[in-house]
XYZ file of C-alpha atoms in Angstrom:
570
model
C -15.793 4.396 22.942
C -16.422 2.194 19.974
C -13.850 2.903 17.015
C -15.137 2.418 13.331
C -12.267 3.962 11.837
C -8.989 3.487 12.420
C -5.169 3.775 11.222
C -2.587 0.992 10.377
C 0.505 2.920 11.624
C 3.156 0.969 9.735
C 1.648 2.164 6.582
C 1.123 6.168 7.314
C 3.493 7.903 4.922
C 2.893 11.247 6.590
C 1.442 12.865 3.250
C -1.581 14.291 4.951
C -3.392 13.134 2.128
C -6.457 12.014 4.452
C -6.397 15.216 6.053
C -6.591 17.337 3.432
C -9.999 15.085 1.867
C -11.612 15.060 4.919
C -14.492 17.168 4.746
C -14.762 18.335 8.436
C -10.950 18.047 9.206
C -11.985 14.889 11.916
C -8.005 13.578 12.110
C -5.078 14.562 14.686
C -1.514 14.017 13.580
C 0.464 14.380 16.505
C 3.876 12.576 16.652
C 3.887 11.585 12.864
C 1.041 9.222 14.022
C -2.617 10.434 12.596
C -5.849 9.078 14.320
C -9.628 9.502 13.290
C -11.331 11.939 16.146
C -14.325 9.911 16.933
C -16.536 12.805 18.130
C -15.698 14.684 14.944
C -16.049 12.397 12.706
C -19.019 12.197 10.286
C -18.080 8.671 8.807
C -18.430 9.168 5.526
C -15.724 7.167 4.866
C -14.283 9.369 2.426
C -11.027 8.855 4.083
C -10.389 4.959 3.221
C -10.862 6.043 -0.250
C -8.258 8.362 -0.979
C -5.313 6.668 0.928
C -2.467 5.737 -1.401
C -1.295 3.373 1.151
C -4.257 1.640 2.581
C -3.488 3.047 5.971
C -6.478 3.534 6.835
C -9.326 0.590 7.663
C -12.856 -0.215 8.457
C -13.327 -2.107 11.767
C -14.590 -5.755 11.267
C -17.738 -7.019 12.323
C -17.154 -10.346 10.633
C -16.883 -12.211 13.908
C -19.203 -10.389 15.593
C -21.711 -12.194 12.839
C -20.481 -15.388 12.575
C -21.040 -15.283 16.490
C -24.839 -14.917 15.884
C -25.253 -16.566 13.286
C -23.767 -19.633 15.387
C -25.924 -18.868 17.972
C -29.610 -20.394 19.040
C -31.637 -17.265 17.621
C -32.670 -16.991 13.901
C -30.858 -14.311 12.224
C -32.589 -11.869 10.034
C -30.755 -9.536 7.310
C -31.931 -6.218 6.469
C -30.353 -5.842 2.822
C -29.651 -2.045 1.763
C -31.148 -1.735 -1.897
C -28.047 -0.616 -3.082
C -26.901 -4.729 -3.199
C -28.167 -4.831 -6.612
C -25.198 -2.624 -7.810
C -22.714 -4.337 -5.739
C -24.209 -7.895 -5.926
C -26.961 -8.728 -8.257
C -30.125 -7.582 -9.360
C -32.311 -10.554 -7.451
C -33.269 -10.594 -4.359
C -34.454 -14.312 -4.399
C -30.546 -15.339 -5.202
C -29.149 -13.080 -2.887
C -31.558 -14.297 -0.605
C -30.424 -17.791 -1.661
C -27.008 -16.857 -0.470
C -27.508 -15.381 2.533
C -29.272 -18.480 4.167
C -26.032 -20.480 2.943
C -24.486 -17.999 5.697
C -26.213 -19.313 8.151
C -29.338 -16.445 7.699
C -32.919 -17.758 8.885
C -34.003 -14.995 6.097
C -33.349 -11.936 4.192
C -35.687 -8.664 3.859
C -35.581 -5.409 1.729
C -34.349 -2.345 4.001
C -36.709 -0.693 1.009
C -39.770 -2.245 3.124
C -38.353 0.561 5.937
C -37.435 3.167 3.577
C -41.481 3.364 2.118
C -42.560 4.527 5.655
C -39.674 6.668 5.764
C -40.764 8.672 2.702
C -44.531 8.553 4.146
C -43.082 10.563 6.886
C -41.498 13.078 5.019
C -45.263 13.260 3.006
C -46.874 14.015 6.393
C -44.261 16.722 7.045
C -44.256 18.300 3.772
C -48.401 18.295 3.752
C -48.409 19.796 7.465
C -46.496 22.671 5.449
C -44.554 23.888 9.067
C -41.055 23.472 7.455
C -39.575 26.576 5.700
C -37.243 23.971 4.558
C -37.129 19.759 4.887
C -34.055 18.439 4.900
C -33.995 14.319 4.412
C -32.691 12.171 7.681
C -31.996 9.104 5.321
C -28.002 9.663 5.539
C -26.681 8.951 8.901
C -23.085 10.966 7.832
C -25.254 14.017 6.569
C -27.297 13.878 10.174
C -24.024 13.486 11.762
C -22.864 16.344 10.279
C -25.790 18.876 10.975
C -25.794 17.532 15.095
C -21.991 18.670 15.011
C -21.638 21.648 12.534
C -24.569 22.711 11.704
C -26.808 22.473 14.740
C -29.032 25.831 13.006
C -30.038 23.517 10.561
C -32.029 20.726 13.327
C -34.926 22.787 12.586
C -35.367 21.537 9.228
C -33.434 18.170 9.585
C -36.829 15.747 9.083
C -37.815 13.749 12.690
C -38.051 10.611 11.107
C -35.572 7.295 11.688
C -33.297 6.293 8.742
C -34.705 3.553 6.887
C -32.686 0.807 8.568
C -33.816 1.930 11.882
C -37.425 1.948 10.206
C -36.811 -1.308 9.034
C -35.386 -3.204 12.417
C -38.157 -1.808 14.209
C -40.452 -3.499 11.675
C -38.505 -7.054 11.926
C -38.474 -6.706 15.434
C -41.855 -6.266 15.687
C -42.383 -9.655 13.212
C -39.636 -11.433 15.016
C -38.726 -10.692 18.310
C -36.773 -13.372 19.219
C -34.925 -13.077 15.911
C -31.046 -10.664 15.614
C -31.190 -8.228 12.919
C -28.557 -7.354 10.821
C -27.918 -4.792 8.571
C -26.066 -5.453 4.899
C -25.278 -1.950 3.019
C -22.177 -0.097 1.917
C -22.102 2.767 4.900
C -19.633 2.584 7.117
C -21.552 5.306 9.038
C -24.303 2.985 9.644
C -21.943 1.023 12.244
C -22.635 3.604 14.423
C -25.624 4.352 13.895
C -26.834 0.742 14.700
C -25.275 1.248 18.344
C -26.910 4.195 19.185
C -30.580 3.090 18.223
C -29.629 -0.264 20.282
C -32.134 -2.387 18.275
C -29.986 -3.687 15.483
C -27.142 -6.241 16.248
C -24.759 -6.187 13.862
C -24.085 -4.046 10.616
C -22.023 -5.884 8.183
C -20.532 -3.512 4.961
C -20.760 -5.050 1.470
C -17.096 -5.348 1.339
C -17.481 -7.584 4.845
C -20.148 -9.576 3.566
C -18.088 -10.030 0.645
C -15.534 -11.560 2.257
C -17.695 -14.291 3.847
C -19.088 -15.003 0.175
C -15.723 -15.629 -0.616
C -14.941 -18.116 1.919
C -17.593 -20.490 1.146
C -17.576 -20.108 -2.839
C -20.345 -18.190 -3.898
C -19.700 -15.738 -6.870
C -22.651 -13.395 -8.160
C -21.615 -13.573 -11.639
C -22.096 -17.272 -12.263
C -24.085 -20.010 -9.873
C -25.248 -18.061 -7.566
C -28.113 -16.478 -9.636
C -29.169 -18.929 -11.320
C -30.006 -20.713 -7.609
C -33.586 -18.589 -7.760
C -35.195 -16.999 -10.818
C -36.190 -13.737 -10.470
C -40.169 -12.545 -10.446
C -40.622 -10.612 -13.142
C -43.077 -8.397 -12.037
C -43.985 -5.030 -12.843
C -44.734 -3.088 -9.711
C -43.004 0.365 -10.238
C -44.944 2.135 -7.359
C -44.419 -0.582 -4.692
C -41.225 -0.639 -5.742
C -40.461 3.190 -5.866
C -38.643 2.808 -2.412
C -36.137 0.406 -4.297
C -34.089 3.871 -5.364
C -33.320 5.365 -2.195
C -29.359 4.855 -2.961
C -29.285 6.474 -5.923
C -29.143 10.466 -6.750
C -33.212 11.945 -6.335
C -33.823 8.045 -5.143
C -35.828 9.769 -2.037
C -37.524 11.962 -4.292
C -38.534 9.487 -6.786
C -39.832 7.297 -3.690
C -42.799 9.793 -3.369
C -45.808 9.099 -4.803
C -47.187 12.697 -5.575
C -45.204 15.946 -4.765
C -46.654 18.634 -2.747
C -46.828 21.673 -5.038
C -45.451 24.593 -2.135
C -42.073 22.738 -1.911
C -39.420 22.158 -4.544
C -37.742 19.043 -4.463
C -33.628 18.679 -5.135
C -30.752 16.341 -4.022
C -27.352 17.178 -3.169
C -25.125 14.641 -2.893
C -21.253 14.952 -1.818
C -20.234 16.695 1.777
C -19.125 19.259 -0.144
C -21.920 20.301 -1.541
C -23.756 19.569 1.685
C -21.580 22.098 3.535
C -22.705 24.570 0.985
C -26.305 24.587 1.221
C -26.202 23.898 4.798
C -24.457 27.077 5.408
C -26.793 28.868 3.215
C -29.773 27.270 4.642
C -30.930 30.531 6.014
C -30.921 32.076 2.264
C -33.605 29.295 1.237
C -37.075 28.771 1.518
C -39.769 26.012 0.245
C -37.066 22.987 -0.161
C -36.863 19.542 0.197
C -33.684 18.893 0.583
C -32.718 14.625 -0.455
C -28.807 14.657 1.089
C -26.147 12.405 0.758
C -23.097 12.344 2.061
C -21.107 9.991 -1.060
C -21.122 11.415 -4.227
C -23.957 9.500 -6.326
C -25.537 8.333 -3.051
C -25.561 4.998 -1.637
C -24.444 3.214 -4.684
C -21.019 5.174 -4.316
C -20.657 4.293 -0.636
C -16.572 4.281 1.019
C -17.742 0.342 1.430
C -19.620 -0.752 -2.091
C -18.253 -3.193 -4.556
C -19.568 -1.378 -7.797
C -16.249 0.142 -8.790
C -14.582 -2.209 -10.575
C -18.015 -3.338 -12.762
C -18.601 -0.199 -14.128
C -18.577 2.356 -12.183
C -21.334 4.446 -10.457
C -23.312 5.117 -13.672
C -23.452 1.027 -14.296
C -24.451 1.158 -10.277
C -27.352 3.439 -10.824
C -28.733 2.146 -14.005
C -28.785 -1.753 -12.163
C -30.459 0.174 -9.472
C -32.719 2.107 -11.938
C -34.068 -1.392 -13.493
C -34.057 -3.075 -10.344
C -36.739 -0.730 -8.792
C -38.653 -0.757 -11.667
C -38.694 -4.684 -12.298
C -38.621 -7.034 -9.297
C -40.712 -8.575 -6.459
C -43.687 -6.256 -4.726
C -42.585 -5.247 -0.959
C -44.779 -6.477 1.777
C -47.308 -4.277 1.928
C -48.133 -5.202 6.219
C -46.642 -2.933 8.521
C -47.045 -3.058 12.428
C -48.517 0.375 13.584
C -45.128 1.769 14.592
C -43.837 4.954 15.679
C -41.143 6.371 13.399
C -40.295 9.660 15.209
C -37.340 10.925 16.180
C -35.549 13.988 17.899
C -31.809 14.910 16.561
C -29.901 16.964 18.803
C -26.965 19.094 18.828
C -23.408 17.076 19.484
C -21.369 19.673 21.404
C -18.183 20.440 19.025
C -15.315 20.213 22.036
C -12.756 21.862 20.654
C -11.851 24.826 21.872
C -12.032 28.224 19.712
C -8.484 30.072 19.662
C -8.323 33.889 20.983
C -7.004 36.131 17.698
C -3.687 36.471 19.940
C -3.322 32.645 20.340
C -3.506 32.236 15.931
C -1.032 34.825 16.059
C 1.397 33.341 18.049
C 1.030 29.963 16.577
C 1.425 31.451 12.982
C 4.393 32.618 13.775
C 6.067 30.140 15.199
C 5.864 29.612 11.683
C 7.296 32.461 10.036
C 4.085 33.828 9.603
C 3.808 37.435 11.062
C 1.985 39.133 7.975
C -1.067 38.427 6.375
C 0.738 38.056 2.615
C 3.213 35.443 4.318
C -0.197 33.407 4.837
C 0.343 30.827 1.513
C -2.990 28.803 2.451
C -1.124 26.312 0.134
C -3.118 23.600 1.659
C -0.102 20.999 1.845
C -0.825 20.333 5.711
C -4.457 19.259 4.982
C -5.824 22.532 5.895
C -7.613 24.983 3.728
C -5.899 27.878 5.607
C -2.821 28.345 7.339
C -5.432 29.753 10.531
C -7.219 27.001 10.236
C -4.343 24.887 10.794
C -3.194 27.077 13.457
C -6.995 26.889 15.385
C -6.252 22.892 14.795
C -2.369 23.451 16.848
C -4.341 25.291 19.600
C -6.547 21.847 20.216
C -3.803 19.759 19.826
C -4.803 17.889 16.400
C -2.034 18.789 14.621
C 1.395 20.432 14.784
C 3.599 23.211 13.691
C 6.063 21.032 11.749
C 3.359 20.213 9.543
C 3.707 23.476 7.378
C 5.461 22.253 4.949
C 6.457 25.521 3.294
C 8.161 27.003 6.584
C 9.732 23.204 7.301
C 11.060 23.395 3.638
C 12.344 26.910 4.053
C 14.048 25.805 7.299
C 15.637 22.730 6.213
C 16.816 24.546 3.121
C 18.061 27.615 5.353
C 19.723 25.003 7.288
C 21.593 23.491 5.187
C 22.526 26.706 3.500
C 24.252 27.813 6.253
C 25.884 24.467 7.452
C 26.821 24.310 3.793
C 28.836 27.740 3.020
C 29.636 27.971 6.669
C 31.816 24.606 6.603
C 35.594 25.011 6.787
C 35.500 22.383 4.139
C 34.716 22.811 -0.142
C 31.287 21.545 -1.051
C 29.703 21.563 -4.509
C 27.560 19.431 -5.921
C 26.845 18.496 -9.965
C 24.353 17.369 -12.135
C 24.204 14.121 -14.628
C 26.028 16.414 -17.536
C 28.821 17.287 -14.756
C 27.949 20.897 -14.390
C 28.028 22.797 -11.249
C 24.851 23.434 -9.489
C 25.724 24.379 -6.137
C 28.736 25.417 -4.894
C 30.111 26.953 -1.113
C 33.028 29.895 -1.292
C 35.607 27.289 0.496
C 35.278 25.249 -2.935
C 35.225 27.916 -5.152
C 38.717 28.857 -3.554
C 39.955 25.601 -3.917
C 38.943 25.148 -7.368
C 40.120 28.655 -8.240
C 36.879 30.062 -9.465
C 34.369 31.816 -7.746
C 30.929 30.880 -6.723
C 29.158 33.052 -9.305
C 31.452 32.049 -12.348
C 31.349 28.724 -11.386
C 27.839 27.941 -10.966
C 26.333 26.081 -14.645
C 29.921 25.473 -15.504
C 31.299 21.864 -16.467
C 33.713 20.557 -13.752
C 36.237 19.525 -16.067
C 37.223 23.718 -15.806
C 38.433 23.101 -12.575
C 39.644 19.740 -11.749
C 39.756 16.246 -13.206
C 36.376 15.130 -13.867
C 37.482 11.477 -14.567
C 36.291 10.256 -10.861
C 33.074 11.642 -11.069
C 31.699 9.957 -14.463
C 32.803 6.703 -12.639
C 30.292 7.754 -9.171
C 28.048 8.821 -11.718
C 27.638 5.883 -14.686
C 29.283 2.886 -12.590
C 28.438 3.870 -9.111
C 31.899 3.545 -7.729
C 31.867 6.088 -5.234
C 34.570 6.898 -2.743
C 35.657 8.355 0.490
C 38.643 10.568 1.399
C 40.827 10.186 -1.693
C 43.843 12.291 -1.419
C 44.207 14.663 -4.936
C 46.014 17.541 -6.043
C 44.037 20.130 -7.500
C 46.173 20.948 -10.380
C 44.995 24.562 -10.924
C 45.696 26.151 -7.346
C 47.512 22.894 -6.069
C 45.519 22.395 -3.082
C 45.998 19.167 -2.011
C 42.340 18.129 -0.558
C 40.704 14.875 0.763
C 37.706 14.053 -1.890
C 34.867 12.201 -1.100
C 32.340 11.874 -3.927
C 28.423 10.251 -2.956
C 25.454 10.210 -5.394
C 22.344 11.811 -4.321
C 19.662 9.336 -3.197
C 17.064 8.510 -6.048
C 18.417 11.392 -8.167
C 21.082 11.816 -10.827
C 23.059 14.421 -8.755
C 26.752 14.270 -7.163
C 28.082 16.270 -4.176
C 31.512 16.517 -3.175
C 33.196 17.451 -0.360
C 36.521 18.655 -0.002
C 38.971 19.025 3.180
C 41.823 20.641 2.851
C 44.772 18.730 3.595
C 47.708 20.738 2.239
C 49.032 21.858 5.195
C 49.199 18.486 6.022
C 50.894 17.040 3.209
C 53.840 20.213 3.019
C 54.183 19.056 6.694
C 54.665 15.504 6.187
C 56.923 16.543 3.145
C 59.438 18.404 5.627
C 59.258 15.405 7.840
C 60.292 12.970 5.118
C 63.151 15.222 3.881
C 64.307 15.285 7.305
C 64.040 11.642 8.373
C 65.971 11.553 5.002
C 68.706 14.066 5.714
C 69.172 12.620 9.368
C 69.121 8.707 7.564
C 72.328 10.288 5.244
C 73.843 11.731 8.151
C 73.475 8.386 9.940
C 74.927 6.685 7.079
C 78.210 9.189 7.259
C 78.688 9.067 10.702
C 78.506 5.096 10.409
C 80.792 5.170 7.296
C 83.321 7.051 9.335
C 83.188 5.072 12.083
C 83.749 1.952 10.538
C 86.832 3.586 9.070
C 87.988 4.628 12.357
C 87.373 1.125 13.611
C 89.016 -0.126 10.630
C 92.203 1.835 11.827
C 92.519 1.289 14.843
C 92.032 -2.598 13.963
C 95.033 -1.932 12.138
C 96.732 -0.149 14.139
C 95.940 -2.904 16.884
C 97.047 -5.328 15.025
C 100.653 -4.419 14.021
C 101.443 -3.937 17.706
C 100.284 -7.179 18.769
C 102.433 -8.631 15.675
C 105.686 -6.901 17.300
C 104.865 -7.626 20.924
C 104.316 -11.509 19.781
C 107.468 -11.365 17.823
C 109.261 -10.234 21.140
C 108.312 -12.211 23.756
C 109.002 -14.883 21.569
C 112.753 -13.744 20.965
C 112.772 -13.483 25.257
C 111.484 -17.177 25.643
C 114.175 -18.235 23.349
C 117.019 -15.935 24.851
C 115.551 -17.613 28.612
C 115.788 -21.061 26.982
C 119.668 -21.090 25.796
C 120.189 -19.447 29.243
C 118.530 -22.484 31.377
C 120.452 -25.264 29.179
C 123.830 -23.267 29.509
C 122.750 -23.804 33.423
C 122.813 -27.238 33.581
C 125.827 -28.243 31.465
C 128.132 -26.322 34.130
């Protein structure tokens, strides 16, 4: 299956944001990773507009163009009157530009959009419709073959206008490609399923190409082909299908039994759609973008003005320009709509009950409907868990109130002191380990300055000169606790937390140990002092005996001497 919507992972922040705009709740977020539901999804496009982080994008059909427009056959372009708003207000330059593409020729979608409305005459003048609701908007028919499948009866069986239009072309030119220029991304997909248009290319698309070979709207380019300044209001009248009651201006007389209103906005649409039953002698002009076509996810109005500059451009255009062909090919314009099966499965009341809570949610009042998941209601959200499009960790209240429980009771439940202080120093939160520490308790300590309890010298340094540290040993001077402090700043925010470990035990221990090591050193030290004086002695001692014994064996050498000499004068 064809995607025409899709996600750029890297740049999903997770905010839901998408989710919660989406009209008809189209997107699964499974895994922290969101993706558009093709067979829910009404394409209004509503989605690319609201992302903060241009996550989300339109798939490209540039190539796909340049392709045919490369190719043998003649191209043709069926132009959306809503280019006036995004472009400029003549045809002839904009046809002009085009055919520096690589276009064989360029036609008004308007030419499609006249039969269109002639339809909706014959319908309205048969007078079998209780109510006749306008097929022009691909997203609103989208919408009613999906979620509103009651409402077929009154949906009009007529072909959008660009359908109306390619069957026209390809009735002049057969051998030509037809594509489609507009600001829907909705009619991508509409284009497949009718199979006789082969390419739809977005303003923002055909922008691009504009871009790449130089040609700018607001200078040269429209002064390539002056306009026709002709005055032909009712051929013209077609010209304002993409603006607010453009349809119903398009008519050329009203039928008297039928009122005629536009809605525009899926919001809206929703609304009278699910009152359709209550009404009765409507004709119904529906458009999915808020201010029609001219506010399309895809056109480049916004930044000239916005979509009341869009509509007045339109306004003038329709009202001034060149008459419409008036030869159309006998055609047939027809169509069925038919209902789109919605696959997703419908939770028992037992299964919302479980899956609400999982959540915390057992009671009706504990039922916030806060919306922060992207759901109106916390059952719709659960209905959405049941068909796997979403997930309970998405309620952000109960994930908040679980994190915060969590670290509640990791926080007064550690065996060390934790407290943490704002940018004025004072205590905000603070565990009963380091209240003890401190000397305080939690109560009297909480909104107090730290400089009560310990020296606060440390922290203005974490705090103003972001010299943080880890595991410094201190004495806390009030209960002298001896603690290892380490101080961190709170990402983004001018907070501190500390935590303390107790290390007093430790230090008393290591304490004895020194006054030990320095009672056995001074022991040492006597015991070597005495020995050395016993040594000392007995060198003495040693060495007046060795001083007598010397002195007598000398005396018996001598005496043996005189003896041996007396021997040999005899």
């Amino acid at each position: 299956m064809r995607e025409y919507l899709n996600f750029k992972q890297a740049n999903c922040k997770n905010c839901y944001k998408c989710l919660r705009e989406c009209p008809v709740k189209a997107i699964t977020v499974i895994g922290d990773r969101a993706r558009i539901r093709d067979d829910l999804c009404v394409l209004c496009g509503h989605c690319t507009g609201v992302c903060s982080f241009n996550a989300k994008e339109v798939v490209n059909d540039v190539a796909a163009v340049k392709k045919l427009l490369a190719g043998k056959k003649p191209v043709i372009a069926s132009v959306a009157p809503a280019f006036a708003a995004s472009f400029a207000p003549d045809f002839g330059a904009f046809t002009v530009a085009l055919k520096r593409l690589g276009f064989a020729d360029a036609f008004e979608t308007a030419e499609g959009a006249r039969e269109v409305t002639a339809g909706y005459q014959k319908l309205l003048d048969g007078g079998k419709y209780k109510n006749l609701i306008a097929s022009a908007c691909p997203s609103i028919v989208r919408l009613i073959e999906i979620y509103y499948p009651d409402a077929l009866a009154c949906l009009a069986p007529v072909v959008s206008p660009m359908v109306a239009h390619a069957k026209i072309l390809r009735k002049r030119y057969p051998e030509s490609k037809i594509v489609f220029l507009g600001p829907c991304i909705a009619k991508k997909r509409e284009a497949d399923d009718c199979g006789i248009i082969d390419a739809v290319l977005t303003f923002e698309e055909l922008n691009a190409m504009f871009a790449e070979i130089g040609i700018d709207f607001s200078a040269s380019a429209q002064s390539e082909v002056a306009a026709t300044d002709v005055t032909t209001q009712e051929k013209n009248a077609a010209r304002y299908y993409p603006i607010n009651r453009g349809i119903i201006k398009s008519f050329p007389a009203f039928n008297e039994n039928y009122e005629y209103i536009s809605v525009d906005g899926l919001a809206r649409a929703k609304e009278v759609l699910g009152n359709l039953d209550t009404l009765s002698g409507m004709f119904i002009e529906m458009h999915a973008c808020e201010f029609s076509c001219i506010n399309g996810p895809c056109a480049l109005h916004k930044a000239r003005g916005g979509f009341i500059k869009a509509t007045e451009t339109v306004r003038a255009y329709a009202k001034k320009g060149n008459a419409l062909s008036s030869a159309v090919p006998e055609l047939d314009f027809a169509h069925t709509y038919k209902q789109i099966p919605d696959t997703r499965r419908v939770p028992s009341e037992e299964d919302i009950r479980k899956i609400l809570a999982a959540t915390g949610k057992t009671r009706p009042e504990d039922e916030l409907n806060c919306g922060a998941c992207g759901y109106n209601t916390c059952r719709e959200k659960a209905a959405a868990v049941f068909n796997g499009m979403a997930e309970i960790s998405m309620c952000v209240p109960y994930m908040r109130e679980r994190a915060e429980g969590l670290s509640y009771d990791i926080i007064q439940n550690s065996p060390n002191g934790i407290f943490a202080v704002d940018s004025d120093l004072a205590v905000l939160e603070i565990n009963e380990k380091a209240a003890q520490m401190l000397g305080t308790s939690k109560t009297t300590a909480k909104g107090e300055p730290l400089e009560k309890f310990c020296n606060p010298a440390d922290f203005y340094r974490a705090l103003y000169e972001n010299e943080f540290f880890t595991a410094r040993k201190v004495r806390l001077e009030k209960t002298g606790v001896w603690v290892e402090m380490t101080v961190r700043k709170v990402r983004n925010q001018s907070l501190l937390f500390c935590i303390m470990k107790d290390i007093t035990e430790d230090v008393d221990y290591t304490h004895r140990l020194n006054k030990i090591k320095e009672e056995t050193a001074q022991a040492a030290s006597e015991v070597v002092s005495k020995q050395m004086r016993v040594v000392q002695e007995i060198a003495s001692l040693l060495g007046e005996t060795t001083a007598e014994t010397k002195i007598a064996l000398l005396k018996l050498r001598d005496a043996i001497s005189v003896e041996s000499d007396q021997g040999k004068d005899g």
